[in-house]
Amino acid sequence: MDGIARISSFFLLSVLLQSSLNSSLGSAQSIISAGKMATAGKVIKCRAAVAWEPDQPVVIEEIEVAPPQASEVRIKIVATSVCHSDLYHLLQSMHKDGFPTVLGHEGAGIVESVGSGVTEFQPGDKVIPLFLCQCKECRFCKSPRTNQCERAWTRVRQEIMAGVESRFTCKGKRVHQFMGTSTFSEYTVINQIAVTKIDPAAPLDKVCLLGCGICTGYGAAVNTAKVEPGSTCAVFGLGAVGLAAVMGCKAAGAKRIIAIDINPDKAEKAKVLGATDFVNPKDHNKPIHEVIAGMTNGGVDFSLECVGNVEVMLSALESSMEAWGVSVIVGWTDMYDISIRPRHLICGRTWKGSMFGGFKGKDGVAEMVKAYLEKKVRLDEFITHNMTLDQINDAIELMKNCKCIRAVMTVSPQ
Ligand SMILES: NC(=O)c1ccc[n+]([C@@H]2O[C@H](COP(=O)([O-])OP(=O)(O)OC[C@H]3O[C@@H](n4cnc5c(N)ncnc54)[C@H](O)[C@@H]3O)[C@@H](O)[C@H]2O)c1
Ligand SMILES: *[C@@H]1O[C@H](CO)[C@@H](O)[C@H](O)[C@H]1NC(C)=O
Ligand SMILES: [Zn+2]
Ligand SMILES: [Zn+2]
């Protein structure tokens, strides 16, 4: 019997028990509250995609998810999508201490139960897990200059890309919670500083994208580059992150947005989201920064690297106007160094990095959910595949082969 079936029989049993005690029960509400009572405080056995080893297919396993401890929230994940950073860990960095793990950091769900001392969340709340927490008390959280938090896992165990603690076990082994979130699981447990409550009207199978890629790209343009009205921009790499950066440049009022990708299939979506030009580096036999300089009388005002490739990071920098260009590194890699001639910066360029689009986790995600509901940012255009968690390896293959923007997987029924 799988986890879902086991949990539903719990539901049924408690509903039956309650109904025999109180004949007025039986509404949908009572079924929900009976379900809560059935699992709160207990270990939940459920299904999750476990990455046992690097560079191997993930395996759907039954895992045990411990009850939330003090300040923690246990969440039923409803929908999740695959981001390139999941692939980076599984297929590129492959850090030996980073396995077994449950990947996934772009998800949305419903609070199942809360640990002691949690007042901000209640069972039934719609939430989005955050790979970048916001404690609201540390000197970073209190500063408007950064979205980093001193309590973030990234400050402790960057190389294995996992939270410090884990509430997961499988076959007697402790399993890491990738990026502190692990959304490729029916249930997950997260500290309340890394969870944000969202508008109950939000469709979870769409807003799950705001857990990473869309906020990252959009915010990199709006918050980090601070794209100006009437400016010229270049976006390198048109996955969800780059396409969201295009959307951010457009929202900020850019006049010209040059979208760059080695995959010509990306041109159409980029134009839908606001790109005015598309350039495929493979169509040119000179360096891409020379092509961009030629198109823009010396370079763009703002460039954004959304690939995670150090050579592209240099191209993006050199594509920006020498006198005042701002270039932002958004793509992720922790495997290679970059070296440049100081001259590239001395004349006036600014080189920046952006994590999670400069958004403070809790505030930013809740704000972007609101913007989606008010139709100020688009999400539906990014979803190219609807799947279920069982198809996780297919979703990983699609992303690996650049055949999707985002594949959204249903994890649990809502
Ligand atoms: N900074 C952050 O907080 C943060 C957050 C999320 C993701 N990321 C990173 O952002 C990057 C993009 O993520 P994604 O999910 O959109 O990935 P993706 O794989 O969907 O998109 C990458 C795109 O880059 C294109 N590309 C590859 N090589 C290129 C080249 N030489 N020139 C131009 N385009 C090229 C690919 O064709 C693809 O369209 C990844 O490195 C990911 O790890 C960073
Ligand atoms: C995915 O499902 C949604 C309904 O939630 C639908 O609107 C959308 O068209 C589907 N997308 C694809 C690519 O199948
Ligand atoms: Zn991501
Ligand atoms: Zn903090």
Coordinates of C-alpha atoms and ligand atoms in Angstrom, one line a residue, residues 203 205-206 380 383-387 406 408, ligand 2:
P203 CA -3.5 28.2 -7.5
D205 CA 0.1 24.3 -9.4
K206 CA 1.1 27.7 -10.8
D380 CA 1.2 30.1 -17.0
I383 CA 4.6 25.8 -17.8
T384 CA 5.3 23.6 -20.8
H385 CA 4.4 20.2 -19.1
N386 CA 2.0 19.0 -16.5
M387 CA 3.1 15.8 -14.9
R406 CA 9.1 24.3 -16.5
V408 CA 5.0 21.2 -13.0
Ligands
LIG2 C1 -1.4 22.4 -17.5 O1 -2.6 22.4 -16.8 C2 -3.2 23.7 -16.7 C3 -4.4 23.5 -15.8 O2 -4.0 23.6 -14.5 C4 -3.7 24.1 -18.1 O3 -4.3 25.3 -18.1 C5 -2.4 24.1 -19.0 O4 -2.8 24.4 -20.4 C6 -1.7 22.8 -19.0 N1 -0.4 23.0 -19.7 C7 0.1 22.1 -20.6 C8 1.3 22.5 -21.3 O5 -0.5 21.0 -20.7

